[in-house]
């Protein structure tokens, strides 16, 4: 259902591996890795206004609350964005508004299914082949929390940082922005090398895979511009570990 079979044939895997090793940082940009129609259905779920919660990180601490955020200097703030909240099956909520809860749960199912797929054996085996490393959640304490949807608005930001936690082998970013245009901003930027950063536009169904420990893998996101007609920039972020 999810993967575009033409993008995962053996010849494609070999080409991905070659490109990965030749690039600085070690990264790939794959357009159309996933089937278009189910991703559109996921996109529709994410565009619903409910179900998002603001997330703030400083260089000193992750998940900073509002009180801590107010005392954190601007130069120490590196993330402000919204994170998708997985729907719950809270009985009280269902009783309060059974019809609305049923509709919300049904529409969110495909978004949840996709997150599960990205942490499942089929997709992790594909990444293992591309990166020539055995990925597993066997020793990951909370694997579900390492794959989720995020959105950025005009006042949000992701400043320069590294994702090279011990044992983390692969980072994946998948963009879900239909009709994104040049000039909208929101590009992923790798520091790369020789003062020549790599810029990657967040186009719909564009997947970026990279080794967070490779040279030049520090990255940030350019701010959205005032020319952006869309209210938010959407993506999936997923991190993967080896043994």
Coordinates of C-alpha atoms in Angstrom, one line a residue:
X1 CA 0.0 0.0 0.0
X2 CA 2.6 2.5 1.1
X3 CA 5.8 2.0 -0.9
X4 CA 6.2 2.8 -4.6
X5 CA 7.5 -0.6 -5.9
X6 CA 9.4 1.0 -8.8
X7 CA 11.5 2.9 -6.3
X8 CA 12.7 -0.1 -4.3
X9 CA 13.9 -2.6 -6.9
X10 CA 17.4 -3.9 -6.5
X11 CA 18.9 -1.5 -9.1
X12 CA 17.4 1.5 -7.2
X13 CA 18.8 0.2 -3.9
X14 CA 22.3 0.0 -5.4
X15 CA 22.0 3.5 -6.8
X16 CA 20.8 4.9 -3.5
X17 CA 23.7 3.3 -1.7
X18 CA 26.2 4.8 -4.1
X19 CA 24.7 8.3 -3.9
X20 CA 24.6 8.0 -0.1
X21 CA 28.3 7.3 0.2
X22 CA 29.3 10.0 -2.3
X23 CA 27.3 12.8 -0.7
X24 CA 28.4 15.1 2.2
X25 CA 26.7 14.7 4.5
X26 CA 25.9 11.0 3.7
X27 CA 22.3 11.6 2.5
X28 CA 19.7 10.8 -0.1
X29 CA 16.8 12.7 -1.6
X30 CA 14.2 10.3 -3.0
X31 CA 11.1 11.8 -4.7
X32 CA 8.1 9.5 -5.0
X33 CA 9.3 6.8 -2.6
X34 CA 5.7 6.3 -1.3
X35 CA 2.5 5.9 -3.2
X36 CA 0.8 9.3 -3.8
X37 CA -2.8 8.6 -3.0
X38 CA -2.4 7.3 0.6
X39 CA 0.0 10.1 1.4
X40 CA -2.7 12.6 0.3
X41 CA -5.1 11.0 2.7
X42 CA -2.5 11.4 5.5
X43 CA -2.1 15.0 4.4
X44 CA -5.8 15.7 4.8
X45 CA -5.7 14.4 8.4
X46 CA -2.8 16.7 9.3
X47 CA -4.5 19.7 7.9
X48 CA -7.2 19.4 10.5
X49 CA -6.7 22.1 13.1
X50 CA -7.2 19.9 16.2
X51 CA -4.6 17.4 17.5
X52 CA -1.5 19.6 17.6
X53 CA 0.6 20.6 20.5
X54 CA 3.5 23.1 20.6
X55 CA 6.9 21.7 21.3
X56 CA 9.9 23.7 22.4
X57 CA 13.5 22.7 22.8
X58 CA 16.5 24.6 24.0
X59 CA 20.1 23.6 23.5
X60 CA 20.3 22.9 27.3
X61 CA 17.0 20.9 27.6
X62 CA 14.4 19.2 25.5
X63 CA 10.6 19.7 26.0
X64 CA 10.9 23.1 27.7
X65 CA 7.7 24.4 29.4
X66 CA 6.4 27.9 28.9
X67 CA 7.8 29.2 32.1
X68 CA 11.3 27.9 31.3
X69 CA 11.0 29.1 27.7
X70 CA 10.4 32.7 28.8
X71 CA 13.7 32.7 30.7
X72 CA 15.6 31.0 27.9
X73 CA 17.7 33.4 25.7
X74 CA 16.8 33.5 22.0
X75 CA 20.2 32.2 21.1
X76 CA 19.6 29.1 23.2
X77 CA 16.2 28.3 21.7
X78 CA 16.6 25.8 18.8
X79 CA 13.1 24.4 18.2
X80 CA 9.6 25.8 18.3
X81 CA 7.0 23.7 16.3
X82 CA 3.8 21.7 16.6
X83 CA 3.8 18.0 17.2
X84 CA 0.9 15.8 16.2
X85 CA -0.9 14.2 19.1
X86 CA -2.0 10.6 18.5
X87 CA -5.7 10.2 19.1
X88 CA -6.8 8.4 22.3
X89 CA -9.7 6.1 22.9
X90 CA -10.7 7.9 26.1
X91 CA -14.1 6.6 27.0
X92 CA -15.3 9.9 28.5
X93 CA -14.5 11.7 25.3
X94 CA -16.4 9.2 23.2
X95 CA -19.4 9.4 25.5
X96 CA -19.3 13.1 25.4
X97 CA -19.6 13.3 21.6
X98 CA -19.7 9.8 20.1
X99 CA -20.4 10.9 16.5
X100 CA -17.6 13.4 16.4
X101 CA -15.2 11.0 18.1
X102 CA -16.0 8.3 15.6
X103 CA -15.4 10.6 12.6
X104 CA -12.1 11.8 14.1
X105 CA -10.9 8.3 14.9
X106 CA -11.8 7.0 11.4
X107 CA -10.0 9.8 9.6
X108 CA -6.9 9.6 11.8
X109 CA -6.6 5.8 11.3
X110 CA -4.6 6.2 8.1
X111 CA -2.2 8.7 9.7
X112 CA -1.6 6.2 12.6
X113 CA -1.2 3.3 10.1
X114 CA 1.5 5.2 8.3
X115 CA 3.4 5.9 11.5
X116 CA 3.2 2.2 12.3
X117 CA 4.4 1.3 8.9
X118 CA 7.5 3.5 9.2
X119 CA 8.5 1.6 12.4
X120 CA 7.6 -1.8 11.0
X121 CA 9.8 -4.6 9.6
X122 CA 9.3 -3.8 5.9
X123 CA 10.4 -0.2 6.0
X124 CA 13.2 -0.7 8.5
X125 CA 14.5 -3.6 6.4
X126 CA 14.6 -1.2 3.4
X127 CA 16.6 1.3 5.3
X128 CA 18.9 -1.4 6.6
X129 CA 19.7 -2.3 3.0
X130 CA 20.3 1.2 1.9
X131 CA 22.6 2.1 4.9
X132 CA 24.2 -1.4 5.2
X133 CA 23.4 -1.6 8.9
X134 CA 20.9 -3.6 10.8
X135 CA 18.3 -1.3 12.3
X136 CA 16.2 -2.5 15.2
X137 CA 13.9 -1.2 17.9
X138 CA 15.0 -4.0 20.2
X139 CA 16.9 -1.7 22.5
X140 CA 14.9 1.5 21.9
X141 CA 13.0 2.5 25.1
X142 CA 10.1 4.2 23.4
X143 CA 10.2 3.6 19.6
X144 CA 6.7 5.1 19.0
X145 CA 7.9 8.5 20.2
X146 CA 10.7 8.4 17.5
X147 CA 8.3 8.7 14.6
X148 CA 5.8 11.5 14.3
X149 CA 4.3 14.3 12.3
X150 CA 5.4 17.9 12.8
X151 CA 4.3 21.3 11.4
X152 CA 5.9 24.7 11.2
X153 CA 4.1 28.0 11.1
X154 CA 5.5 31.5 10.3
X155 CA 6.6 32.1 13.9
X156 CA 8.2 28.6 14.3
X157 CA 11.8 27.6 13.8
X158 CA 14.3 24.7 13.8
X159 CA 17.7 26.2 14.3
X160 CA 21.1 24.5 13.7
X161 CA 21.6 21.2 15.5
X162 CA 22.9 17.7 15.2
X163 CA 20.8 14.5 15.5
X164 CA 23.8 12.2 16.3
X165 CA 22.6 10.5 19.5
X166 CA 24.6 7.4 20.4
X167 CA 23.5 4.4 18.2
X168 CA 21.3 6.5 16.0
X169 CA 22.1 5.4 12.4
X170 CA 19.5 6.9 10.2
X171 CA 17.3 10.0 10.2
X172 CA 14.3 10.2 7.9
X173 CA 12.3 13.3 6.9
X174 CA 9.3 13.0 4.6
X175 CA 7.5 16.1 3.4
X176 CA 3.7 16.3 3.0
X177 CA 3.3 19.8 1.5
X178 CA 1.1 19.7 -1.6
X179 CA 1.5 22.7 -4.0
X180 CA 4.7 24.0 -2.3
X181 CA 6.3 26.6 -4.4
X182 CA 9.8 28.2 -4.7
X183 CA 9.9 31.2 -2.5
X184 CA 7.8 29.7 0.3
X185 CA 10.9 29.0 2.4
X186 CA 11.0 26.0 4.7
X187 CA 14.0 24.4 3.1
X188 CA 16.0 21.8 5.0
X189 CA 19.7 23.0 5.0
X190 CA 22.7 20.8 5.8
X191 CA 25.9 22.6 6.8
X192 CA 27.7 20.2 4.4
X193 CA 31.3 21.3 3.7
X194 CA 33.5 24.2 2.4
X195 CA 30.8 26.8 3.4
X196 CA 28.5 25.4 0.7
X197 CA 25.3 24.3 2.5
X198 CA 22.9 21.9 0.9
X199 CA 19.4 23.2 0.5
X200 CA 16.4 20.8 0.0
X201 CA 12.9 22.1 -0.7
X202 CA 10.1 20.4 1.3
X203 CA 8.1 19.1 -1.7
X204 CA 5.3 16.6 -1.3
X205 CA 6.4 13.0 -1.2
X206 CA 10.1 14.0 -1.0
X207 CA 12.0 11.7 1.4
X208 CA 15.4 12.7 2.9
X209 CA 17.5 10.0 4.5
X210 CA 20.8 10.8 6.2
X211 CA 23.4 9.5 8.5
X212 CA 23.4 11.9 11.5
X213 CA 27.0 11.1 12.4
X214 CA 28.4 11.9 9.0
X215 CA 30.4 15.0 8.3
X216 CA 28.3 18.1 7.6
X217 CA 25.1 16.5 8.9
X218 CA 24.2 19.4 11.2
X219 CA 21.1 21.1 9.8
X220 CA 18.4 23.7 10.2
X221 CA 15.2 24.8 8.5
X222 CA 14.8 28.1 6.8
X223 CA 11.9 30.2 8.0
X224 CA 8.7 30.3 6.1
X225 CA 8.3 33.5 4.0
X226 CA 5.5 36.0 4.0
X227 CA 4.9 34.8 0.4
X228 CA 3.8 31.4 1.7
X229 CA 0.1 30.9 0.9
X230 CA 0.0 27.7 2.9
X231 CA -0.4 28.1 6.7
X232 CA 2.0 25.3 7.7
X233 CA 4.9 23.2 6.5
X234 CA 4.2 19.5 7.3
X235 CA 6.6 16.6 7.6
X236 CA 7.3 13.2 9.2
X237 CA 10.4 12.9 11.2
X238 CA 11.7 9.4 12.1
X239 CA 14.9 8.2 13.8
X240 CA 16.4 4.7 13.7
X241 CA 19.0 2.8 15.8
X242 CA 21.2 -0.2 15.3
X243 CA 21.9 -2.8 18.0

